[in-house]
Short mmCIF file of C-alpha atoms and ligand atoms in Angstrom, two decimals:
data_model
loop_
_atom_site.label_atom_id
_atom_site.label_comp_id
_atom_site.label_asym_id
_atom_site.label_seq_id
_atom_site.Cartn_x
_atom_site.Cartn_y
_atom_site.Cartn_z
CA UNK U 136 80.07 64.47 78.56
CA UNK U 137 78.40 62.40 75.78
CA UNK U 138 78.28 64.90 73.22
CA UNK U 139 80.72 65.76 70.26
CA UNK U 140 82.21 63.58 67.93
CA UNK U 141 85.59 62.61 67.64
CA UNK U 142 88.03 64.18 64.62
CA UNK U 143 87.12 61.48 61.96
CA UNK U 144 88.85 63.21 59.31
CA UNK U 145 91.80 62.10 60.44
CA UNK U 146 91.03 58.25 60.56
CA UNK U 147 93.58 57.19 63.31
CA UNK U 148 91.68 59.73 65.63
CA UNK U 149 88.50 58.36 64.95
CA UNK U 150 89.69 54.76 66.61
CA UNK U 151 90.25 56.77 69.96
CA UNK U 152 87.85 55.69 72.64
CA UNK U 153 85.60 58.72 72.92
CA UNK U 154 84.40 57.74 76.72
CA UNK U 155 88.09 58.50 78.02
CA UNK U 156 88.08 61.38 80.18
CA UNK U 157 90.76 62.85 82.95
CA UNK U 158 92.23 65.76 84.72
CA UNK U 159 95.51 67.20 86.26
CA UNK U 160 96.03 69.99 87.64
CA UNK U 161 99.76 71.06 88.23
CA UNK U 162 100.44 74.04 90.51
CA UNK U 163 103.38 76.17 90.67
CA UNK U 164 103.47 75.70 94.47
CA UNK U 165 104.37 71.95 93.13
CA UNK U 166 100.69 70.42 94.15
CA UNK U 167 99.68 68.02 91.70
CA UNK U 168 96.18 66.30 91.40
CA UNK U 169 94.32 64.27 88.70
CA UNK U 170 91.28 61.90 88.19
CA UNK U 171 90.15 59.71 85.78
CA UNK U 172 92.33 58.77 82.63
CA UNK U 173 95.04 61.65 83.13
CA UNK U 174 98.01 59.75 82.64
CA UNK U 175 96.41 58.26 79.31
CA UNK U 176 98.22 59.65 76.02
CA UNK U 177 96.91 61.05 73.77
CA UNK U 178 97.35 62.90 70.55
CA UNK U 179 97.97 66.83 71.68
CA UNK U 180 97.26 68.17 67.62
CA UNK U 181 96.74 71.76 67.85
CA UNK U 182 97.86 71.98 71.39
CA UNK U 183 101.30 71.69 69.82
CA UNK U 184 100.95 75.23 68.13
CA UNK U 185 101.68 76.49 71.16
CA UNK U 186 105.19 74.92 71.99
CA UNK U 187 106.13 75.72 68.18
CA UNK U 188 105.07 79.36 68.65
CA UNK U 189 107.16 79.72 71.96
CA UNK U 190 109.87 78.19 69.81
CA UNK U 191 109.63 80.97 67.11
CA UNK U 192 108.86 83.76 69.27
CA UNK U 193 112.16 82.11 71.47
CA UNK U 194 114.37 82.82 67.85
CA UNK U 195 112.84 84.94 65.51
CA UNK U 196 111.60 87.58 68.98
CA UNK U 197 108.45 89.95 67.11
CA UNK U 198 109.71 89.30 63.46
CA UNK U 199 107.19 86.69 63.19
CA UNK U 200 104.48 89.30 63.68
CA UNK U 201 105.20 90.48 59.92
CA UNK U 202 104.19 86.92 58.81
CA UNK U 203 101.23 85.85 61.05
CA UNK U 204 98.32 88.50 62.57
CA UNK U 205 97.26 88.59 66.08
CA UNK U 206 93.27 88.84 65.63
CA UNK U 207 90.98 86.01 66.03
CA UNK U 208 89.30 84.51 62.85
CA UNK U 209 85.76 84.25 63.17
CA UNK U 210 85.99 81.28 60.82
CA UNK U 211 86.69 77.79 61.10
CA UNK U 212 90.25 76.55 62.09
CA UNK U 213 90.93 75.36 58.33
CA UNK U 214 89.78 77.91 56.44
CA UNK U 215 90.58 79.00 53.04
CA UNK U 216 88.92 82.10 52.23
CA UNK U 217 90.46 85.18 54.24
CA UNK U 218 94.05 84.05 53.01
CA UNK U 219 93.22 85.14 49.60
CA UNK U 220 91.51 88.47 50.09
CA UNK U 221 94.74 88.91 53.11
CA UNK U 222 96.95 88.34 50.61
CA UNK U 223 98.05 85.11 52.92
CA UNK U 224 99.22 86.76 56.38
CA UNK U 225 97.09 84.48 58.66
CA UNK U 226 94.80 86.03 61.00
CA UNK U 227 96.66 84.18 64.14
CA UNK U 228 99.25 81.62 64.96
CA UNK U 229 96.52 79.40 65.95
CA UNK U 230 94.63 78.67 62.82
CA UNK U 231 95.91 75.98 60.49
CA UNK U 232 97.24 78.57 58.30
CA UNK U 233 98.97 80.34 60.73
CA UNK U 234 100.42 77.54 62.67
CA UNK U 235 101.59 76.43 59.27
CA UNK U 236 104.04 79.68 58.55
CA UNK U 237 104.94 79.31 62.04
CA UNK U 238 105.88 75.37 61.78
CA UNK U 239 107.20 76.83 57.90
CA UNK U 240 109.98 79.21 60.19
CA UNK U 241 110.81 76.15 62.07
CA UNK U 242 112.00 74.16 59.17
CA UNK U 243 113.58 77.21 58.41
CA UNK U 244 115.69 77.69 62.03
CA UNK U 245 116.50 73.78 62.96
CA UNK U 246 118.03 71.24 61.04
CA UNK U 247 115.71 68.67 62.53
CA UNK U 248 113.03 70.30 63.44
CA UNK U 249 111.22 67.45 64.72
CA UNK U 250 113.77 66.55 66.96
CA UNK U 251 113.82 70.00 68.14
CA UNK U 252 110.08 70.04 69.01
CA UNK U 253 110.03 66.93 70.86
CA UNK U 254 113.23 67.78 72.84
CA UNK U 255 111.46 71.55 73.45
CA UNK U 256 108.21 69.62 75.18
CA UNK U 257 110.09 67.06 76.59
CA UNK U 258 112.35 70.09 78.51
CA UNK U 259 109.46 72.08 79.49
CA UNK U 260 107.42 68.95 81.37
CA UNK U 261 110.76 67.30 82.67
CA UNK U 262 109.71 63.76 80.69
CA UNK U 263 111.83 62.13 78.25
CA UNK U 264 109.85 59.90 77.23
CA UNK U 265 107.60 62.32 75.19
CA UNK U 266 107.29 60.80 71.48
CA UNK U 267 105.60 60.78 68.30
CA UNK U 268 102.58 58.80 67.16
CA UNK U 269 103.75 57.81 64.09
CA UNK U 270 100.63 56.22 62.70
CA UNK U 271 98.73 59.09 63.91
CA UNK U 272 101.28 61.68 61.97
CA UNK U 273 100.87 59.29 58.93
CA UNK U 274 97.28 58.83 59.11
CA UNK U 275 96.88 62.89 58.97
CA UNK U 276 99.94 62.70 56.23
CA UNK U 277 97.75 60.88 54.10
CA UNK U 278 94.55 62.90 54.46
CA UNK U 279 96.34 66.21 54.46
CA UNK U 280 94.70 68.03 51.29
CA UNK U 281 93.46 70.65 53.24
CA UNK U 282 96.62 71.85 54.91
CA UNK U 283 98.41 71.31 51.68
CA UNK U 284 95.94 73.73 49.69
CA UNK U 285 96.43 76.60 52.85
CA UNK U 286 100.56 76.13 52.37
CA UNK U 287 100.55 75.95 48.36
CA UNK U 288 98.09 79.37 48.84
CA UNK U 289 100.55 80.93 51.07
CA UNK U 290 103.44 79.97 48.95
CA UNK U 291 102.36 81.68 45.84
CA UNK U 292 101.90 84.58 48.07
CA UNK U 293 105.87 84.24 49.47
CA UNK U 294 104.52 83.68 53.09
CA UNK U 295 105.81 79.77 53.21
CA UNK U 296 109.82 79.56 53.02
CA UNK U 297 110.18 76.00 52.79
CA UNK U 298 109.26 72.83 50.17
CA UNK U 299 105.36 72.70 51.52
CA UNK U 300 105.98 68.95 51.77
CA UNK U 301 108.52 69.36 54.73
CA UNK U 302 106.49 71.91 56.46
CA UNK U 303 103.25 69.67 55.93
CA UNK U 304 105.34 66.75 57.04
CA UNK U 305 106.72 68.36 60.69
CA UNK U 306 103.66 69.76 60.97
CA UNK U 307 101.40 66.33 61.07
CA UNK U 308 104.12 65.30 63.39
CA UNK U 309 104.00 67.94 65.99
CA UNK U 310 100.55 67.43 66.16
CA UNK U 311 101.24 63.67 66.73
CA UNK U 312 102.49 64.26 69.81
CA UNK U 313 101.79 61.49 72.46
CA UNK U 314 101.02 63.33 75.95
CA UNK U 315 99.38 62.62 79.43
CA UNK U 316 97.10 65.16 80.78
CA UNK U 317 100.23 65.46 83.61
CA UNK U 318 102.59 65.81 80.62
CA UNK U 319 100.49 68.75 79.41
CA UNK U 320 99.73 71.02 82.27
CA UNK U 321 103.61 70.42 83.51
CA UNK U 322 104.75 71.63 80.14
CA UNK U 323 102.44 74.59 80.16
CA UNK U 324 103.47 75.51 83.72
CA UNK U 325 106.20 77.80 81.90
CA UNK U 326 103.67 80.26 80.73
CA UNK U 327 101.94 80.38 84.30
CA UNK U 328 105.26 81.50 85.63
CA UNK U 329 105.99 84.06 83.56
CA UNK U 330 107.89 82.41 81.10
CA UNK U 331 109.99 80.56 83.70
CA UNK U 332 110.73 76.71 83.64
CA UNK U 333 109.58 75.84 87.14
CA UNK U 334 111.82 72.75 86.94
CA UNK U 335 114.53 74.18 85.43
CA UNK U 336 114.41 77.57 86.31
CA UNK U 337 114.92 78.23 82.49
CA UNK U 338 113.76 81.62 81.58
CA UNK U 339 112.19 79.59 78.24
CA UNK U 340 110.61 83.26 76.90
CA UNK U 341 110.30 87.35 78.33
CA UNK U 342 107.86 87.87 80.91
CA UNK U 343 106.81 90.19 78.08
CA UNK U 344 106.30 87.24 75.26
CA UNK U 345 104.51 84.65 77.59
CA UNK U 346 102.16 87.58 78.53
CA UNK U 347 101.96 88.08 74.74
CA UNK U 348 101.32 84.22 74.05
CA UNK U 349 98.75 84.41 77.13
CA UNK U 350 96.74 87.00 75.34
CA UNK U 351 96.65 85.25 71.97
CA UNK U 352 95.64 82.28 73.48
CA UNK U 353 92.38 83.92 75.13
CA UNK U 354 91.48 85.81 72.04
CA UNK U 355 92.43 82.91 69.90
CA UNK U 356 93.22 79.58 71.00
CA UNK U 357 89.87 78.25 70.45
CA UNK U 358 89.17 79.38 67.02
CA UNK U 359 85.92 80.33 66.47
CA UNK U 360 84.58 79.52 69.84
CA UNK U 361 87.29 81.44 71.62
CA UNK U 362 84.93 84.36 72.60
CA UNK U 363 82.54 82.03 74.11
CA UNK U 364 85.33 79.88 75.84
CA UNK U 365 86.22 83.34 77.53
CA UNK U 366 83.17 83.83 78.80
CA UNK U 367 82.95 80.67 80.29
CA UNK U 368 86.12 79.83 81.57
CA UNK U 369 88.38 82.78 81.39
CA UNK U 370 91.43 81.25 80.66
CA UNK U 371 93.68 81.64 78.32
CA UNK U 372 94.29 77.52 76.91
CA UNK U 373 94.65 75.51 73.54
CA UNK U 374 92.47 73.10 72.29
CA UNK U 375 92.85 70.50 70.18
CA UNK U 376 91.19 67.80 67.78
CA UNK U 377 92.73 65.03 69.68
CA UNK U 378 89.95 66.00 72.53
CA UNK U 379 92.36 67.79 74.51
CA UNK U 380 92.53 71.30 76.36
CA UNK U 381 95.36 72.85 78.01
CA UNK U 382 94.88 76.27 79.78
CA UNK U 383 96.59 77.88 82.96
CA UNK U 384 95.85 80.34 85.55
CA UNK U 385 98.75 82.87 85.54
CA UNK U 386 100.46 82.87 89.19
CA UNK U 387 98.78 79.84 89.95
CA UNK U 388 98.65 76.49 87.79
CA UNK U 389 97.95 74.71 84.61
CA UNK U 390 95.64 72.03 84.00
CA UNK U 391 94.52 69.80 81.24
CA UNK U 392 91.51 67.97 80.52
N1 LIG O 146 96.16 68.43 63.01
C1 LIG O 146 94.89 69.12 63.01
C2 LIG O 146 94.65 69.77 61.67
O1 LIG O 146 95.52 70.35 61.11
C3 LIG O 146 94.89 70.12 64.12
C4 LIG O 146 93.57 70.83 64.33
C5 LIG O 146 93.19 70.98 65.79
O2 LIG O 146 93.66 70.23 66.64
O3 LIG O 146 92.38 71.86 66.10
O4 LIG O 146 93.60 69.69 61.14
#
């Protein structure tokens, strides 16, 4: 602890106390632990690219795969310059640009699709009382060039359905998301269960796809440090600029720090 910096490029997460700092573990033999601030919210940003790409995978099945790649980057999460030269089919679903076509097939499949991707979360942790953080949403609204240049890219190549304003706009909402550290590791108990709900016994995806979404999110859910978060921890998780990681141990548990 004590090093990093907090996400100052969106200004609402640069007000975030950087000192916070919990844990919970959630087990699928219903054990639950947690120290420090765990049941603190806090703003889940790319963590979210997870629950929409269960969504998608959920509607569209391996469809999506003709849209977004499944190789890691090597470059930063906001990147620019592969898109062009790969004529705009994202590396993964985890970069910005890919999480953007994949947030882009939402606003295609749901009427409201921010409705739809708080009452997905809210199902798979069992807590209605998951919401937005609107000034966080609008703080990232209104510093949201760089997203807007990868969707406007990927538009001219025919890879972004929608008006790039609503994409940009459910997009800097689902990464608004207000969660706990309990929150998170309950809602990613689904994917360390096979694809199963544990609390509702809701097959949410194929034991097939949540192995699929496990192995993107070893090889990719860290961006360019995934390799090295491998190594180290061996899980496969999401992080996110809020200061947030959620992995899980497949069989056994989720936790979130
Ligand atoms: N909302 C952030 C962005 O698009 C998410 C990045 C992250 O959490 O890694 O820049």
């Amino acid at each position: 602890m004590g090093t990093g910096e907090g996400a100052d490029y969106i200004p609402a997460l640069s007000e975030v106390d950087p000192c916070r700092y919990g844990i919970a573990v959630e087990t699928l033999d219903g054990c639950s632990c947690s120290v420090g601030d765990a049941g603190k919210c806090f703003s889940i940003q790319s963590i979210s690219k997870v629950f929409s790409l269960a969504m998608v995978i959920r509607r569209m099945g391996d469809r999506i795969w003709e849209a977004v790649g499944r190789e890691p980057s090597g470059n930063p999460f906001n990147s620019l310059v592969q898109l062009e030269y790969e004529r705009s089919v994202p590396r993964n679903p985890f970069i910005n640009a890919g999480a953007l076509v994949v947030t882009d097939r939402l606003v295609s499949l749901y009427d409201q699709p921010k409705n739809a991707i708080q009452d997905f979360v809210r199902e798979l942790c069992g807590n209605n009382d998951i919401h937005y953080d609107r000034t966080i949403a609008r703080s990232e609204r209104e510093h949201a060039e760089r997203n807007l240049a990868l969707c406007h890219l990927m538009k001219s190549f025919g890879n972004i359905e929608n008006d790039v304003e609503a994409v940009i706009d459910v997009y800097c909402h689902q990464c608004a998301l207000s969660m706990n550290c309990h929150d998170l590791s309950r809602a990613f108990l689904f994917l360390a269960d096979r694809g199963l709900n544990p609390y509702t016994r809701e097959q949410v995806l194929t034991t097939s796809q949540a192995k699929r979404l496990g192995a993107l999110m070893l090889t990719c859910g860290f961006y360019d440090e995934s390799g090295d978060f491998a190594f180290r921890a061996g899980l496969p998780g999401k992080s996110g600029v809020g200061g947030g990681v959620a992995a899980y141990i497949p069989g056994r548990l989720a936790i979130t720090v």
